[in-house]
Amino acid sequence: MRKIYFLFASLLAGNFLFSQATPPPADDNSLSMANTQGLLRTQLTLTPSWMMKGTSGNDSTSISSARTNVYLHGTLEYYWTEHFSTRGDIYYFLNKNSAPGGLKKNHSLQVGCSYHFMKGMSLDPYVGVCGGISLVQISPMDFMKGDSTFLPNYQVPSHLDPVWAPRVGMNFYGQHVFHFFVEAQYLMGTYRPAIGPILSINEIRISAGLGFNFVILHKEATVRPAI
Amino acid sequence: MPYSYYFSKLIDPNPMKKILVFAFLLVGISAFAQDRKPNKNVGGQFSLGVRSTISLFSDAGSSMGTGAGGQFRIRLYNFMNTEWFGDYLMSSIGTIGTRTDYHIGWSVMFYSPKQKPFKKYHPKPYFLTGHCFDYTRIAGNNPFYQDPNHSVASRWSSAVQAGLGFHIPFCERVDLSLSAQYMFHLGKDITAVTRTAVNGDEFLYIDKEEASINGHLLISFSLNIRCADLWHDHQKKGGARKAAPDPDGQNPKHIEQ
């Protein structure tokens, strides 16, 4: 009988060991990033961009040169290892140009990957590449034939165009809740409508701001208390 | 009735059987909590991926095209994988026309039969061959010369393709792949000729001809994430995992990407 009580008592002791919770941190701000593996990084920011001239056939053209476009840019990035991450980006075009032939829609959806140079550091410089698709449309315009208007105020249908872009950037992980980031991408693509001229949609997009971290895996290794 | 009577009923004088049952339950729970052992036989791996494609067409006067698409892979054996893809490709014909291609097809990828331990960033080459269906549409974009018979043409064709490629695994789940393959299309030929109107405008004159074989080089970059194992290693009765053959007999943690 005594043996059974001992066994029971030892099982209970084991349960107490399992039921102990990790003591909560005194203050969330005292935690910092130690390791980016298993991290889900998110951000939403405003991104200015500048169109670059690109070649289209024998001509050098741009869909809206000398104009700054602004996008709402959202990112979801997952770090598979400390050096490698995959990401999805969405760009929503905000400041449409209502002038005839101006850029009306240029929304993009991109998927890509990044290589992060440093390991276990607060500074996280990286390079990456992504591919995707852009929904492009220009504002209604007149199509002239000689001196007469052939198609007055004609709205060209919106069009899906494949795009791709190299990217370079830097994250700064000070705290485990959020981070600062700055990045630039050179988007390359060509607008090929059913009607109207073929134009380049190459542009440089620069994003910067505050992003949020969600640690999904390897929580103990990823977040450390600051000393 | 004294309380000691109820305690005597509650505490079995011979509790060994109950303890054993409890112990087995604990073992079962701990077995579920264990991380899955590395699957040494890679057959059954299912990967999802996105791809960007560069197409170098050699007919209808079109220039280099770019495309986007998706794919999934089902690996059958250590030396054989299958890739099922869809592509949306666009290329310009000068500044006066556009060629659009939709590919839907599949390829079989053959790796070296010699198995090697998994290593990050080490390229794994393969030979691939397969079959594809292609819908092509060529259209002129000059609004003044829109002739339904000669400013736009489309066709369905069937293609076979073969080429070479390699994976670069960044971790055990994710790889970046690059492949170059040549596609031979069998279908009605579409010719596009640049013509000049009396006022000097250029436009595309498109015509459909008899069936012929034409081809193009397709270069694909793809990012693939292994997200499931459709069939696991063989299991013995009771759930114990059968040891998978290790061809080198050296590496107990052998995983082939």
XYZ file of C-alpha atoms in Angstrom:
484
model
C 0.000 0.000 0.000
C 2.820 2.376 0.882
C 4.420 1.718 -2.517
C 1.225 2.726 -4.249
C 1.088 5.971 -2.305
C 4.707 6.663 -3.230
C 3.963 5.998 -6.886
C 0.921 8.253 -6.759
C 2.890 10.979 -5.031
C 5.687 10.815 -7.597
C 3.164 11.034 -10.462
C 1.638 14.079 -8.805
C 5.057 15.654 -8.449
C 5.643 15.081 -12.132
C 2.359 16.776 -12.947
C 3.349 19.785 -10.872
C 6.554 19.999 -12.872
C 4.592 20.010 -16.123
C 2.036 22.480 -14.850
C 4.655 25.076 -14.038
C 4.373 27.913 -16.492
C 7.247 29.990 -17.722
C 7.222 33.147 -15.631
C 5.789 35.978 -17.716
C 8.181 38.738 -18.638
C 7.973 41.852 -16.532
C 7.561 44.061 -19.565
C 7.159 43.113 -23.216
C 9.477 45.896 -24.212
C 12.309 44.182 -22.404
C 12.308 41.407 -25.036
C 14.343 41.675 -28.195
C 14.930 39.576 -31.283
C 17.708 37.032 -31.074
C 16.955 34.859 -34.069
C 14.701 35.422 -37.031
C 13.952 31.773 -37.811
C 10.228 31.103 -37.525
C 9.344 34.789 -37.672
C 6.334 36.098 -39.573
C 6.995 39.715 -40.510
C 4.138 41.968 -41.583
C 3.990 45.557 -42.661
C 1.662 48.053 -44.293
C 2.969 51.358 -45.557
C 2.714 54.045 -48.214
C 5.203 53.594 -51.023
C 6.220 56.308 -53.462
C 7.534 55.257 -56.847
C 9.102 56.837 -59.864
C 8.544 55.552 -63.380
C 11.602 54.753 -65.419
C 11.783 54.748 -69.188
C 11.969 51.308 -70.685
C 12.343 49.994 -74.190
C 9.274 48.845 -76.034
C 10.040 47.638 -79.500
C 12.335 50.243 -81.002
C 11.047 53.035 -78.765
C 11.934 54.140 -75.256
C 8.697 54.872 -73.471
C 7.053 55.004 -70.075
C 3.405 54.875 -69.147
C 3.588 58.018 -66.950
C 7.067 59.447 -66.804
C 7.893 62.424 -64.552
C 5.143 61.606 -62.089
C 5.370 60.155 -58.592
C 2.959 57.299 -58.056
C 1.888 56.295 -54.545
C 0.916 52.780 -53.447
C -0.453 51.206 -50.314
C 2.036 48.392 -49.812
C 1.438 45.337 -47.632
C 3.922 42.535 -46.986
C 3.753 39.125 -45.355
C 7.152 37.477 -44.973
C 8.081 34.199 -43.294
C 11.633 33.316 -42.253
C 12.228 29.618 -42.916
C 15.807 29.956 -41.695
C 17.816 32.917 -40.467
C 19.115 33.414 -43.990
C 16.126 32.592 -46.163
C 12.555 33.871 -46.270
C 9.613 33.804 -48.648
C 7.250 36.719 -48.977
C 4.086 37.969 -50.601
C 3.510 41.626 -51.454
C 0.480 43.559 -52.538
C 0.603 47.072 -53.983
C -2.589 49.089 -54.333
C -2.264 52.132 -56.582
C -3.664 55.233 -54.841
C -3.135 58.450 -56.811
C -4.691 57.776 -60.174
C -4.076 60.199 -63.010
C -7.370 61.275 -64.606
C -5.714 63.025 -67.528
C -6.361 61.266 -70.881
C -4.000 58.294 -71.113
C -2.826 58.744 -67.523
C -2.284 55.778 -65.257
C -5.607 54.756 -63.729
C -4.834 51.329 -62.243
C -1.513 49.692 -61.480
C -2.149 47.200 -58.686
C 0.398 44.422 -58.201
C 0.510 41.050 -56.529
C 3.990 39.604 -56.064
C 5.522 36.479 -54.557
C 9.228 36.142 -53.947
C 12.087 35.174 -51.716
C 14.907 36.953 -49.942
C 18.386 36.073 -48.791
C 19.362 37.652 -45.465
C 23.067 38.190 -45.003
C 23.401 38.373 -41.238
C 22.570 35.857 -38.568
C 21.262 36.501 -35.072
C 21.647 40.250 -35.339
C 19.321 43.210 -34.949
C 20.272 44.558 -38.350
C 18.927 42.435 -41.181
C 20.161 43.463 -44.649
C 18.818 41.389 -47.507
C 18.456 41.025 -51.249
C 15.582 39.323 -52.984
C 13.683 38.750 -56.142
C 9.974 38.462 -56.808
C 7.630 37.825 -59.674
C 3.983 38.556 -60.046
C 1.287 40.213 -61.993
C 0.019 43.796 -62.347
C -3.473 44.956 -63.207
C -2.939 48.016 -65.406
C -5.386 50.430 -66.991
C -5.058 53.915 -68.425
C -7.676 56.697 -68.240
C -10.002 57.211 -71.252
C -8.356 58.946 -74.164
C -9.093 60.031 -77.736
C -7.611 57.982 -80.510
C -6.938 60.306 -83.433
C -6.631 59.381 -87.081
C -5.072 62.273 -88.911
C -6.921 65.386 -87.740
C -10.186 63.677 -86.843
C -11.074 61.806 -83.684
C -11.577 58.166 -84.493
C -12.439 56.841 -81.030
C -13.506 59.685 -78.713
C -12.829 59.272 -74.991
C -12.218 55.549 -75.424
C -11.710 53.511 -72.260
C -9.170 50.767 -72.909
C -10.020 47.668 -70.844
C -7.789 46.888 -67.876
C -5.084 44.360 -68.515
C -2.983 41.826 -66.593
C 0.746 42.093 -67.230
C 3.465 39.844 -65.791
C 6.107 41.718 -63.796
C 9.239 40.851 -61.856
C 11.542 42.801 -59.620
C 14.866 42.554 -57.807
C 14.763 43.996 -54.309
C 17.208 45.224 -51.699
C 16.427 46.295 -48.151
C 17.195 46.377 -44.476
C 15.192 45.534 -41.352
C 16.033 46.624 -37.855
C 14.718 44.322 -35.120
C 15.029 46.231 -31.886
C 12.009 44.878 -30.034
C 10.220 41.592 -30.474
C 6.880 43.238 -31.285
C 7.843 45.534 -34.123
C 10.684 46.476 -36.431
C 11.736 49.264 -38.749
C 12.350 48.581 -42.402
C 13.448 50.273 -45.578
C 13.553 48.635 -49.002
C 13.700 49.431 -52.690
C 12.592 47.387 -55.657
C 13.000 47.931 -59.361
C 9.815 46.622 -60.950
C 10.034 45.600 -64.583
C 7.115 44.994 -66.881
C 5.432 46.042 -70.091
C 1.879 47.277 -70.572
C 0.488 45.517 -73.633
C -3.153 46.565 -74.105
C -5.600 45.216 -76.643
C -5.892 48.704 -78.137
C -3.323 51.438 -77.890
C 0.397 51.796 -77.507
C 2.712 49.327 -75.788
C 4.394 51.089 -72.883
C 6.942 50.352 -70.200
C 5.745 50.129 -66.587
C 9.251 49.973 -65.122
C 9.539 51.875 -61.880
C 11.541 52.190 -58.689
C 9.457 51.693 -55.550
C 10.781 52.651 -52.137
C 9.057 51.520 -48.949
C 9.916 52.407 -45.379
C 8.124 52.289 -42.064
C 7.171 50.195 -39.109
C 6.331 46.513 -39.329
C 5.026 43.972 -36.847
C 6.525 40.637 -35.839
C 4.653 37.437 -35.077
C 6.866 34.675 -33.795
C 5.325 31.389 -34.834
C 8.015 28.740 -34.349
C 11.109 28.499 -32.139
C 9.749 31.143 -29.830
C 12.369 30.564 -27.138
C 15.206 30.929 -29.621
C 13.707 33.827 -31.509
C 12.934 36.214 -28.680
C 15.330 36.882 -25.823
C 15.069 39.115 -22.784
C 17.188 42.213 -23.145
C 19.900 42.488 -20.535
C -20.989 3.642 6.754
C -17.518 4.891 7.697
C -15.527 6.893 5.146
C -12.773 4.290 5.227
C -15.192 1.934 3.448
C -15.505 4.274 0.471
C -11.723 4.801 0.372
C -11.187 1.067 0.365
C -13.559 0.823 -2.628
C -11.837 3.710 -4.328
C -8.306 2.423 -3.859
C -7.980 -0.894 -5.521
C -5.855 -3.246 -3.461
C -4.366 -4.534 -6.724
C -4.060 -1.432 -8.891
C -1.335 -2.715 -11.218
C -3.696 -3.218 -14.160
C -5.023 0.331 -13.896
C -1.504 1.726 -13.601
C -0.491 -0.223 -16.682
C -3.472 1.111 -18.640
C -2.626 4.625 -17.486
C 1.011 4.135 -18.446
C 0.022 2.952 -21.933
C -2.181 6.009 -22.345
C 0.736 8.230 -21.368
C 2.972 6.474 -23.868
C 0.328 6.972 -26.547
C 0.094 10.672 -25.780
C 3.864 11.082 -25.780
C 4.012 9.244 -29.114
C 1.630 11.791 -30.607
C 3.681 14.634 -29.168
C 6.870 13.427 -30.801
C 8.077 15.308 -33.836
C 7.634 13.370 -36.992
C 10.769 11.477 -37.908
C 12.455 12.509 -41.133
C 10.865 10.747 -44.029
C 13.753 8.920 -45.588
C 11.776 7.910 -48.628
C 10.912 11.159 -50.409
C 8.195 9.665 -52.603
C 4.889 11.409 -52.003
C 6.242 14.889 -51.409
C 3.749 17.500 -52.550
C 5.049 21.000 -53.286
C 3.276 24.185 -54.275
C 5.094 26.859 -56.208
C 4.970 30.060 -58.176
C 6.973 30.664 -61.324
C 8.181 33.413 -63.570
C 8.914 32.492 -67.131
C 10.916 33.993 -69.957
C 9.944 32.853 -73.412
C 12.088 33.281 -76.484
C 9.660 32.777 -79.327
C 11.066 32.164 -82.729
C 7.997 32.675 -84.866
C 5.450 35.407 -85.698
C 8.109 38.074 -85.190
C 7.538 38.297 -81.456
C 10.245 39.370 -79.054
C 11.189 37.976 -75.674
C 8.119 37.371 -73.558
C 7.665 37.346 -69.826
C 5.146 35.380 -67.874
C 3.816 34.430 -64.494
C 2.237 31.225 -63.331
C 1.912 28.515 -60.763
C 2.730 24.869 -60.369
C 2.609 21.916 -58.070
C 4.919 18.934 -57.824
C 4.272 15.374 -56.782
C 7.405 13.356 -56.248
C 7.001 9.717 -57.129
C 10.396 8.239 -56.278
C 13.796 9.409 -55.106
C 14.889 9.735 -58.716
C 11.620 10.943 -60.252
C 9.441 13.988 -59.734
C 6.443 15.373 -61.632
C 5.620 19.010 -62.208
C 2.155 20.306 -63.193
C 2.162 23.908 -64.316
C 0.162 26.769 -65.766
C 1.726 29.854 -67.386
C 0.457 33.188 -68.655
C 2.964 34.683 -71.089
C 3.013 37.932 -73.007
C 5.390 39.247 -75.629
C 5.405 42.257 -77.918
C 5.497 42.220 -81.701
C 7.328 45.467 -82.271
C 5.061 48.205 -80.909
C 2.050 47.227 -82.972
C 0.969 43.845 -81.643
C 0.943 41.432 -78.769
C 1.299 37.700 -78.470
C -0.394 36.034 -75.485
C 0.233 32.411 -74.581
C -1.475 30.235 -71.992
C 0.366 27.025 -71.140
C -1.028 24.176 -69.144
C 1.068 21.049 -68.941
C 3.181 18.633 -67.015
C 6.755 17.435 -66.940
C 8.552 14.454 -65.502
C 11.858 15.287 -63.832
C 14.626 12.715 -63.540
C 17.373 13.088 -60.942
C 20.599 11.187 -60.635
C 19.826 7.753 -59.161
C 22.751 8.157 -56.787
C 21.365 9.457 -53.512
C 23.231 12.093 -51.588
C 22.617 13.594 -48.172
C 20.608 16.787 -48.130
C 22.737 19.946 -48.163
C 21.521 23.507 -48.264
C 22.450 25.640 -51.261
C 23.822 22.651 -53.188
C 22.255 22.539 -56.675
C 20.479 19.347 -57.606
C 20.378 18.936 -61.380
C 17.651 17.167 -63.287
C 16.515 16.354 -66.796
C 12.876 17.016 -67.590
C 10.531 16.105 -70.374
C 6.811 16.488 -70.723
C 3.720 17.582 -72.566
C 1.795 20.817 -72.721
C -1.320 22.378 -74.229
C -0.965 25.921 -75.489
C -3.492 28.588 -76.424
C -1.926 31.383 -78.463
C -3.499 34.686 -79.411
C -1.818 37.255 -81.617
C -3.466 40.629 -82.021
C -2.611 43.995 -83.506
C -3.166 46.978 -81.216
C -3.687 49.718 -83.792
C -7.364 50.770 -83.330
C -7.721 51.948 -86.943
C -6.883 48.621 -88.509
C -9.114 46.182 -86.672
C -10.112 43.602 -89.247
C -11.699 40.573 -87.597
C -10.045 38.289 -90.155
C -6.548 39.734 -90.217
C -5.900 41.746 -87.070
C -6.345 38.941 -84.577
C -5.844 35.175 -84.698
C -5.737 32.407 -82.140
C -5.026 28.703 -82.086
C -4.803 25.707 -79.800
C -1.714 23.566 -80.088
C -0.146 20.616 -78.399
C 3.500 20.628 -77.459
C 6.222 18.361 -76.205
C 9.113 19.783 -74.255
C 12.448 18.680 -72.882
C 15.244 20.423 -71.065
C 17.557 20.694 -68.107
C 17.242 22.343 -64.735
C 18.341 22.365 -61.143
C 16.940 22.994 -57.668
C 18.717 25.067 -55.066
C 17.320 24.020 -51.677
C 17.360 26.876 -49.171
C 16.019 24.680 -46.405
C 14.374 21.279 -46.239
C 11.020 22.692 -47.279
C 11.795 25.413 -49.802
C 13.735 25.374 -53.029
C 14.332 27.705 -55.925
C 14.427 26.009 -59.320
C 15.723 27.129 -62.663
C 15.006 25.200 -65.838
C 15.458 25.723 -69.552
C 13.410 23.675 -71.944
C 12.606 23.731 -75.615
C 8.945 23.364 -76.607
C 7.872 21.968 -79.962
C 4.324 23.081 -80.801
C 2.213 21.221 -83.300
C -0.691 23.350 -84.508
C -1.815 25.794 -87.146
C 0.870 28.343 -87.868
C 0.109 32.031 -87.377
C 2.058 34.541 -89.397
C 2.164 38.218 -88.500
C 3.516 40.723 -90.989
C 4.058 44.452 -90.464
C 2.350 46.499 -93.157
C 2.328 50.239 -93.771
C -0.850 52.156 -94.600
C -0.941 54.965 -97.173
C -0.764 57.564 -94.392
C 2.391 55.920 -92.997
C 0.769 54.097 -90.069
C 2.140 50.646 -89.366
C -0.210 47.817 -88.517
C -0.072 44.079 -88.091
C -1.475 41.805 -90.779
C -2.134 38.377 -89.305
C -2.906 35.195 -91.166
C -3.496 31.596 -90.194
C -1.803 28.856 -92.198
C -1.629 25.087 -92.300
C -0.467 22.997 -89.396
C 3.242 23.035 -88.772
C 5.794 22.522 -86.053
C 7.348 25.544 -84.448
C 9.041 26.024 -81.154
C 10.499 28.276 -78.556
C 12.854 28.222 -75.622
C 11.245 28.568 -72.199
C 13.278 29.533 -69.140
C 11.484 29.187 -65.805
C 12.365 30.343 -62.304
C 10.182 28.813 -59.633
C 9.904 28.980 -55.878
C 8.496 25.805 -54.345
C 7.339 25.019 -50.847
C 6.970 21.387 -49.801
C 3.735 21.342 -47.903
C 2.621 17.708 -47.611
C 3.717 14.111 -47.745
C 0.957 12.284 -49.570
C 2.186 8.846 -48.692
C 4.562 8.229 -45.794
C 7.262 5.627 -45.380
C 5.960 2.084 -45.077
C 4.711 1.366 -41.591
C 4.683 -1.845 -39.636
C 1.615 -2.983 -37.779
C 1.148 -0.889 -34.655
C 2.503 2.247 -36.258
C 6.212 1.539 -35.875
C 8.113 3.019 -38.777
C 10.022 0.673 -41.012
C 13.613 1.747 -41.413
C 14.039 3.202 -44.879
C 16.914 1.976 -46.973
C 19.943 4.207 -46.861
C 21.895 3.498 -50.029
C 25.195 4.734 -48.656
C 24.586 3.128 -45.284
C 26.439 6.022 -43.717
C 23.992 8.734 -42.981
C 21.170 7.903 -40.564
C 19.571 11.311 -41.126
C 19.463 10.888 -44.861
C 16.880 13.147 -46.499
C 16.842 13.645 -50.215
C 15.346 16.949 -51.279
